[in-house]
C-alpha cells in the first residue's frame, strides 16, 4: 500500500487509507485483513483499525465472517450483473447531463483524465483501473448533479471490486475507441449520443466480465 500519513483524526485517516487500498487493488478481493498486522503496518492501535474495518464492512467493501475475521469482498456473477444493469443507466444519465452542463474547466479535466488513462502502461492493471474509474468519475462531476454523485460513489466501489476480481479488460482494444467516442459526444454537447456511447461502453464490458465470472459462481 502507499505510505500512511497520520491525520488529526486517526480513525478517519485509517478508514480512508484502507478504503483507497481496496479500491486501488492494493488489498485484493478475497484477501483477509488482520487488526494486529494492519495496526503494525500503519503504526496505530487496534481501535481505529477495528472501527475502520467495521465502517468498510458497512460500506460493502469487506465481508465479516464468524470466527474468520474480515476479508475484501468478492462479487458473484449475479451481483456483477445487477451492478452493471444499474451502471448502464447511471453512466448514461451522467454522460447526458455532462453533455448539457459541462463547463470549460470540466472539459479540460475530462481531456486530462482520458490522456492520463491513455498514458498508463497497459501492463499496470491497478493504474489502469484507478485511472479508468477517475475518468468516469470526472464525467459524473461534469454532470453537476449531487444526487447522481452520491449514487455513483457506491456504484464505483462495486465496479472497482469487480475490476480487481477479473483483472482483464481495461486494456481491451475497444476501450480507447469507446472512451474517445464518449468524450467527443460530451464535448459536442450531444446528450443523446453521449448517453448512447456510455451505455454501449458499459454493455460491452459487462458482457466480458459476466463471461469471466459465470463459471466461478454457484448455480
GROMACS .gro file of N, CA and C in nm, residues 3-4 9 16-17 21 24 32 40 55 62 76 84 95 119 123 137 145 147 149-150 160 162 169 176 202 219:
model
   81
    3UNK      N    1   0.221   0.492   0.137
    3UNK     CA    2   0.257   0.529   0.273
    3UNK      C    3   0.140   0.594   0.343
    4UNK      N    4   0.133   0.572   0.475
    4UNK     CA    5   0.023   0.623   0.555
    4UNK      C    6   0.068   0.747   0.630
    9UNK      N    7  -0.754   1.322   1.294
    9UNK     CA    8  -0.843   1.218   1.343
    9UNK      C    9  -0.794   1.085   1.286
   16UNK      N   10  -1.003   0.603   0.551
   16UNK     CA   11  -0.981   0.650   0.414
   16UNK      C   12  -0.864   0.577   0.349
   17UNK      N   13  -0.761   0.551   0.427
   17UNK     CA   14  -0.643   0.482   0.374
   17UNK      C   15  -0.679   0.339   0.331
   21UNK      N   16  -0.705   0.166  -0.040
   21UNK     CA   17  -0.626   0.047  -0.069
   21UNK      C   18  -0.712  -0.061  -0.134
   24UNK      N   19  -0.808   0.068  -0.494
   24UNK     CA   20  -0.693   0.067  -0.585
   24UNK      C   21  -0.638  -0.073  -0.610
   32UNK      N   22  -0.771  -1.159   0.335
   32UNK     CA   23  -0.811  -1.146   0.475
   32UNK      C   24  -0.729  -1.037   0.542
   40UNK      N   25   0.021  -0.272   1.303
   40UNK     CA   26   0.167  -0.264   1.298
   40UNK      C   27   0.214  -0.195   1.171
   55UNK      N   28  -1.657   0.007   0.949
   55UNK     CA   29  -1.715   0.101   0.853
   55UNK      C   30  -1.706   0.048   0.711
   62UNK      N   31  -1.596  -0.485   0.257
   62UNK     CA   32  -1.544  -0.601   0.328
   62UNK      C   33  -1.658  -0.692   0.370
   76UNK      N   34  -2.034  -1.218  -0.685
   76UNK     CA   35  -2.077  -1.327  -0.772
   76UNK      C   36  -2.117  -1.273  -0.908
   84UNK      N   37  -2.396  -0.393  -1.316
   84UNK     CA   38  -2.384  -0.335  -1.449
   84UNK      C   39  -2.518  -0.292  -1.507
   95UNK      N   40  -2.348   1.088  -1.851
   95UNK     CA   41  -2.293   1.137  -1.978
   95UNK      C   42  -2.386   1.238  -2.043
  119UNK      N   43  -0.202   0.721  -2.117
  119UNK     CA   44  -0.058   0.717  -2.094
  119UNK      C   45  -0.016   0.608  -1.997
  123UNK      N   46   0.028  -0.283  -1.897
  123UNK     CA   47   0.059  -0.392  -1.806
  123UNK      C   48   0.031  -0.359  -1.660
  137UNK      N   49  -1.549   0.910  -1.317
  137UNK     CA   50  -1.587   0.999  -1.206
  137UNK      C   51  -1.589   1.144  -1.254
  145UNK      N   52  -2.468   1.715  -1.070
  145UNK     CA   53  -2.590   1.666  -1.005
  145UNK      C   54  -2.547   1.593  -0.877
  147UNK      N   55  -2.710   1.443  -0.635
  147UNK     CA   56  -2.772   1.313  -0.607
  147UNK      C   57  -2.707   1.203  -0.690
  149UNK      N   58  -2.400   1.204  -0.802
  149UNK     CA   59  -2.266   1.181  -0.748
  149UNK      C   60  -2.270   1.089  -0.627
  150UNK      N   61  -2.369   1.108  -0.542
  150UNK     CA   62  -2.383   1.022  -0.424
  150UNK      C   63  -2.410   0.877  -0.465
  160UNK      N   64  -1.515  -0.119  -0.888
  160UNK     CA   65  -1.373  -0.138  -0.857
  160UNK      C   66  -1.346  -0.280  -0.810
  162UNK      N   67  -1.518  -0.548  -0.880
  162UNK     CA   68  -1.532  -0.638  -0.994
  162UNK      C   69  -1.409  -0.632  -1.084
  169UNK      N   70  -0.980  -0.643  -1.838
  169UNK     CA   71  -1.041  -0.575  -1.953
  169UNK      C   72  -1.010  -0.428  -1.973
  176UNK      N   73  -1.023   0.223  -2.590
  176UNK     CA   74  -0.981   0.357  -2.634
  176UNK      C   75  -1.084   0.418  -2.727
  202UNK      N   76  -2.068   0.042  -2.132
  202UNK     CA   77  -2.099  -0.042  -2.016
  202UNK      C   78  -2.143  -0.181  -2.061
  219UNK      N   79  -2.430  -2.239  -0.888
  219UNK     CA   80  -2.561  -2.247  -0.955
  219UNK      C   81  -2.673  -2.222  -0.856
   0.00000   0.00000   0.00000
